[in-house]
């Protein structure tokens, strides 16, 4: 494993204030939060959420921030209406949720279900919205916690998938998935993180070093797992880390999507 199994820290945190500006639309049989820049977009961001899903206010605000920086941003419902609510009681069983035991359709939240969602979003962005490979227009993947797994799984420019990846406090990532990436990857890591621990961070750095793709791992001291999307903005050190981690994503894509 390149990260430990998930825990309660994956759905605990603070809801942020703000009014999202995007829209929820249907792509295939699932919803997508779509937010557009003011000018025609030449580059896109596929934001792969944590387990709180595409309707979580914090995630929508971050998607809007990417759009305001010029990126057509897609954020799909990975869970077919079965996300985990913020601050769910501790008795909640994550493994049962992953297997789909808590929803009436028993839809699992595993790669066999989620990979096709990612693929369809990428296809939609490239065909309907014109982020075309042939025009050297590129799409970056952003993954928070749970979403990091799918940024890593789809980081393959040669196959017309994600051209560059950024993750914050990653979870659920298997070692073989990390070893298979084919493009640049940046990671915003929390010092106090039992999921992406010091041991797992060092293991990840070793693997990335062997692969030879452009990579960057920034460590934010004094903050916990979830800081980049669910951290308390009233605490200065957490808000600073959140903003800094977002700027890391912008700088990473400026270099590895736009090539400037």
Short mmCIF file of C-alpha atoms in Angstrom, two decimals:
data_model
loop_
_atom_site.label_atom_id
_atom_site.label_comp_id
_atom_site.label_asym_id
_atom_site.label_seq_id
_atom_site.Cartn_x
_atom_site.Cartn_y
_atom_site.Cartn_z
CA UNK A 1 0.00 0.00 0.00
CA UNK A 2 1.12 3.56 -0.76
CA UNK A 3 -1.33 4.73 1.91
CA UNK A 4 -2.99 3.04 4.87
CA UNK A 5 -6.64 2.00 4.97
CA UNK A 6 -9.14 4.83 5.62
CA UNK A 7 -10.49 5.88 8.99
CA UNK A 8 -12.86 8.37 10.58
CA UNK A 9 -10.50 11.23 9.65
CA UNK A 10 -11.64 10.74 6.05
CA UNK A 11 -15.07 12.27 6.76
CA UNK A 12 -14.48 14.60 9.71
CA UNK A 13 -14.01 18.33 9.43
CA UNK A 14 -15.63 21.73 9.03
CA UNK A 15 -18.08 22.88 6.36
CA UNK A 16 -16.87 26.09 4.73
CA UNK A 17 -18.98 29.16 4.01
CA UNK A 18 -19.64 30.30 0.46
CA UNK A 19 -22.13 29.94 -2.38
CA UNK A 20 -21.07 27.66 -5.25
CA UNK A 21 -21.55 29.00 -8.78
CA UNK A 22 -21.49 25.83 -10.87
CA UNK A 23 -24.34 23.60 -12.00
CA UNK A 24 -25.20 19.95 -11.51
CA UNK A 25 -25.78 18.18 -14.82
CA UNK A 26 -26.26 14.62 -15.98
CA UNK A 27 -23.55 12.71 -17.82
CA UNK A 28 -24.58 9.16 -18.62
CA UNK A 29 -26.40 7.85 -15.56
CA UNK A 30 -24.65 9.97 -12.93
CA UNK A 31 -24.50 13.62 -11.86
CA UNK A 32 -21.56 15.94 -12.42
CA UNK A 33 -20.93 19.31 -10.83
CA UNK A 34 -19.66 21.44 -13.72
CA UNK A 35 -18.18 24.89 -13.33
CA UNK A 36 -16.87 26.93 -16.24
CA UNK A 37 -14.34 29.73 -16.57
CA UNK A 38 -15.45 33.09 -17.95
CA UNK A 39 -13.45 32.60 -21.15
CA UNK A 40 -13.37 29.56 -23.41
CA UNK A 41 -11.33 26.88 -21.69
CA UNK A 42 -8.31 25.28 -23.32
CA UNK A 43 -7.53 23.18 -20.25
CA UNK A 44 -9.61 21.14 -17.86
CA UNK A 45 -9.61 19.82 -14.31
CA UNK A 46 -11.30 16.59 -13.29
CA UNK A 47 -11.83 16.91 -9.54
CA UNK A 48 -12.21 13.52 -7.88
CA UNK A 49 -13.78 14.03 -4.48
CA UNK A 50 -13.27 12.56 -1.07
CA UNK A 51 -16.03 10.32 0.29
CA UNK A 52 -18.28 13.30 1.05
CA UNK A 53 -19.07 13.55 -2.64
CA UNK A 54 -19.86 16.12 -5.31
CA UNK A 55 -22.54 18.02 -3.37
CA UNK A 56 -20.26 18.81 -0.43
CA UNK A 57 -20.08 22.60 -0.28
CA UNK A 58 -16.32 22.70 0.31
CA UNK A 59 -15.63 20.60 -2.77
CA UNK A 60 -17.88 22.75 -4.95
CA UNK A 61 -16.13 25.91 -3.77
CA UNK A 62 -12.74 24.42 -4.67
CA UNK A 63 -14.06 23.38 -8.08
CA UNK A 64 -15.20 26.98 -8.59
CA UNK A 65 -11.71 28.19 -7.64
CA UNK A 66 -10.19 26.07 -10.40
CA UNK A 67 -12.73 27.46 -12.88
CA UNK A 68 -11.91 31.03 -11.84
CA UNK A 69 -8.31 30.22 -12.75
CA UNK A 70 -9.28 29.25 -16.28
CA UNK A 71 -10.07 25.52 -16.06
CA UNK A 72 -13.25 23.82 -17.18
CA UNK A 73 -13.92 21.75 -14.07
CA UNK A 74 -15.87 18.49 -13.81
CA UNK A 75 -16.61 16.91 -10.44
CA UNK A 76 -18.64 13.69 -10.78
CA UNK A 77 -20.84 11.86 -8.31
CA UNK A 78 -18.70 8.78 -7.75
CA UNK A 79 -21.20 7.16 -5.41
CA UNK A 80 -24.59 7.30 -7.17
CA UNK A 81 -26.12 9.37 -4.38
CA UNK A 82 -24.47 7.46 -1.53
CA UNK A 83 -21.71 9.72 -0.14
CA UNK A 84 -20.75 9.73 3.52
CA UNK A 85 -22.10 12.76 5.42
CA UNK A 86 -19.67 15.09 7.15
CA UNK A 87 -18.87 13.97 10.71
CA UNK A 88 -20.69 10.64 10.47
CA UNK A 89 -20.81 8.84 13.86
CA UNK A 90 -17.86 6.59 14.67
CA UNK A 91 -19.97 3.42 14.56
CA UNK A 92 -20.17 3.78 10.78
CA UNK A 93 -18.43 0.87 9.01
CA UNK A 94 -16.30 2.09 6.11
CA UNK A 95 -15.77 -1.37 4.64
CA UNK A 96 -19.52 -2.02 4.51
CA UNK A 97 -20.00 1.31 2.77
CA UNK A 98 -17.33 0.47 0.19
CA UNK A 99 -19.14 -2.78 -0.59
CA UNK A 100 -22.45 -0.92 -1.03
CA UNK A 101 -24.14 -2.36 2.04
CA UNK A 102 -25.69 0.98 3.04
CA UNK A 103 -27.54 1.82 -0.21
CA UNK A 104 -30.69 0.14 -1.47
CA UNK A 105 -29.17 -0.77 -4.85
CA UNK A 106 -26.11 -2.28 -3.14
CA UNK A 107 -23.88 -0.32 -5.52
CA UNK A 108 -20.26 -0.74 -4.44
CA UNK A 109 -17.79 2.13 -4.34
CA UNK A 110 -14.92 0.27 -5.95
CA UNK A 111 -12.81 0.65 -9.12
CA UNK A 112 -15.17 -1.55 -11.15
CA UNK A 113 -17.88 1.10 -10.66
CA UNK A 114 -15.82 4.30 -10.41
CA UNK A 115 -13.30 3.80 -13.24
CA UNK A 116 -16.06 3.98 -15.91
CA UNK A 117 -17.32 7.23 -14.34
CA UNK A 118 -13.85 8.76 -14.66
CA UNK A 119 -13.49 7.52 -18.25
CA UNK A 120 -16.87 8.91 -19.29
CA UNK A 121 -16.09 12.31 -17.75
CA UNK A 122 -12.77 12.48 -19.58
CA UNK A 123 -14.46 11.54 -22.84
CA UNK A 124 -17.15 14.18 -22.29
CA UNK A 125 -14.57 16.87 -21.54
CA UNK A 126 -12.55 16.01 -24.64
CA UNK A 127 -15.43 15.59 -27.11
CA UNK A 128 -18.36 17.74 -26.04
CA UNK A 129 -16.28 20.47 -24.39
CA UNK A 130 -13.33 20.50 -26.77
CA UNK A 131 -10.39 19.75 -24.46
CA UNK A 132 -8.83 17.77 -27.30
CA UNK A 133 -5.62 15.77 -27.27
CA UNK A 134 -4.94 16.57 -30.94
CA UNK A 135 -4.87 20.29 -30.11
CA UNK A 136 -2.50 19.67 -27.20
CA UNK A 137 -5.21 20.70 -24.76
CA UNK A 138 -4.79 18.91 -21.49
CA UNK A 139 -6.71 17.77 -18.42
CA UNK A 140 -5.35 17.65 -14.89
CA UNK A 141 -6.66 15.37 -12.19
CA UNK A 142 -7.25 16.63 -8.64
CA UNK A 143 -7.87 14.06 -5.92
CA UNK A 144 -8.63 14.67 -2.26
CA UNK A 145 -8.32 11.69 0.10
CA UNK A 146 -10.43 8.93 -1.56
CA UNK A 147 -10.18 10.70 -4.92
CA UNK A 148 -6.39 10.38 -4.98
CA UNK A 149 -6.71 6.69 -5.85
CA UNK A 150 -8.51 7.50 -9.09
CA UNK A 151 -6.19 10.33 -10.08
CA UNK A 152 -3.34 7.85 -9.72
CA UNK A 153 -5.20 5.09 -11.59
CA UNK A 154 -5.95 7.37 -14.55
CA UNK A 155 -2.68 9.30 -14.78
CA UNK A 156 -1.76 8.18 -18.28
CA UNK A 157 -1.37 10.88 -20.97
CA UNK A 158 -0.39 8.26 -23.56
CA UNK A 159 -3.90 6.79 -23.37
CA UNK A 160 -5.66 10.16 -23.55
CA UNK A 161 -6.49 10.10 -19.86
CA UNK A 162 -5.15 12.54 -17.26
CA UNK A 163 -2.12 14.53 -18.35
CA UNK A 164 -0.97 15.56 -14.85
CA UNK A 165 -2.08 14.75 -11.33
CA UNK A 166 -2.35 16.51 -7.99
CA UNK A 167 -3.48 14.91 -4.74
CA UNK A 168 -3.93 16.14 -1.19
CA UNK A 169 -3.68 13.83 1.85
CA UNK A 170 -4.15 10.73 -0.34
CA UNK A 171 -5.89 7.56 0.82
CA UNK A 172 -6.86 4.18 -0.67
CA UNK A 173 -3.85 4.18 -3.04
CA UNK A 174 -2.26 0.78 -3.69
CA UNK A 175 1.46 0.48 -4.39
CA UNK A 176 0.91 -1.15 -7.78
CA UNK A 177 -1.36 1.73 -8.80
CA UNK A 178 1.30 4.29 -7.92
CA UNK A 179 3.96 2.29 -9.77
CA UNK A 180 1.83 2.36 -12.93
CA UNK A 181 1.51 6.15 -13.36
CA UNK A 182 2.72 7.61 -16.65
CA UNK A 183 2.78 11.33 -15.90
CA UNK A 184 3.69 14.10 -13.44
CA UNK A 185 2.27 13.91 -9.92
CA UNK A 186 2.25 16.40 -7.04
CA UNK A 187 1.19 15.58 -3.47
CA UNK A 188 0.18 17.89 -0.62
CA UNK A 189 0.78 15.91 2.58
CA UNK A 190 -0.21 16.56 6.18
CA UNK A 191 2.28 16.08 8.99
CA UNK A 192 -0.38 14.57 11.28
CA UNK A 193 -1.82 11.87 9.07
CA UNK A 194 -2.34 8.24 10.07
CA UNK A 195 -3.51 7.36 6.53
CA UNK A 196 -0.68 8.90 4.51
CA UNK A 197 1.81 8.47 7.34
CA UNK A 198 5.51 9.35 7.37
CA UNK A 199 6.28 5.74 6.48
CA UNK A 200 3.88 5.76 3.53
CA UNK A 201 5.04 9.18 2.41
CA UNK A 202 8.65 8.02 2.31
CA UNK A 203 7.64 4.85 0.48
CA UNK A 204 5.75 6.97 -2.05
CA UNK A 205 8.73 9.29 -2.55
CA UNK A 206 10.97 6.28 -3.16
CA UNK A 207 8.60 4.84 -5.77
CA UNK A 208 8.16 8.17 -7.52
CA UNK A 209 11.91 8.69 -7.55
CA UNK A 210 12.42 5.36 -9.32
CA UNK A 211 9.76 6.12 -11.91
CA UNK A 212 11.45 9.31 -13.01
CA UNK A 213 8.33 11.35 -13.81
CA UNK A 214 8.19 14.96 -12.63
CA UNK A 215 7.06 14.88 -9.01
CA UNK A 216 6.71 17.11 -5.99
CA UNK A 217 5.73 16.26 -2.41
CA UNK A 218 5.01 19.20 -0.11
CA UNK A 219 4.66 18.52 3.61
CA UNK A 220 2.50 20.89 5.66
CA UNK A 221 3.48 20.86 9.31
CA UNK A 222 0.96 21.18 12.11
CA UNK A 223 -2.08 20.07 10.09
CA UNK A 224 -4.05 16.83 9.88
CA UNK A 225 -5.52 14.60 7.20
CA UNK A 226 -8.26 16.52 5.40
CA UNK A 227 -6.75 19.99 5.89
CA UNK A 228 -6.93 20.91 2.19
CA UNK A 229 -10.70 20.47 1.92
CA UNK A 230 -12.22 20.04 5.40
CA UNK A 231 -9.85 22.03 7.63
CA UNK A 232 -11.03 24.72 10.05
CA UNK A 233 -10.55 28.10 8.29
CA UNK A 234 -10.73 29.90 11.64
CA UNK A 235 -7.32 28.46 12.51
CA UNK A 236 -4.67 30.47 10.75
CA UNK A 237 -2.15 27.66 10.28
CA UNK A 238 -4.79 25.40 8.74
CA UNK A 239 -6.15 28.06 6.41
CA UNK A 240 -2.62 28.95 5.32
CA UNK A 241 -1.85 25.30 4.56
CA UNK A 242 -5.12 24.91 2.63
CA UNK A 243 -4.41 27.97 0.49
CA UNK A 244 -0.80 26.95 -0.05
CA UNK A 245 -1.85 23.45 -1.12
CA UNK A 246 -4.30 24.92 -3.64
CA UNK A 247 -1.58 27.17 -5.05
CA UNK A 248 0.63 24.09 -5.40
CA UNK A 249 -2.04 22.58 -7.65
CA UNK A 250 -2.27 25.75 -9.73
CA UNK A 251 1.50 26.00 -10.13
CA UNK A 252 1.75 22.30 -10.98
CA UNK A 253 -0.83 22.56 -13.73
CA UNK A 254 0.63 25.82 -15.01
CA UNK A 255 3.87 23.92 -15.58
CA UNK A 256 2.64 20.49 -16.63
CA UNK A 257 -0.59 21.30 -18.47
CA UNK A 258 0.16 24.71 -19.95
CA UNK A 259 3.93 24.29 -20.11
CA UNK A 260 4.77 27.81 -18.99
#
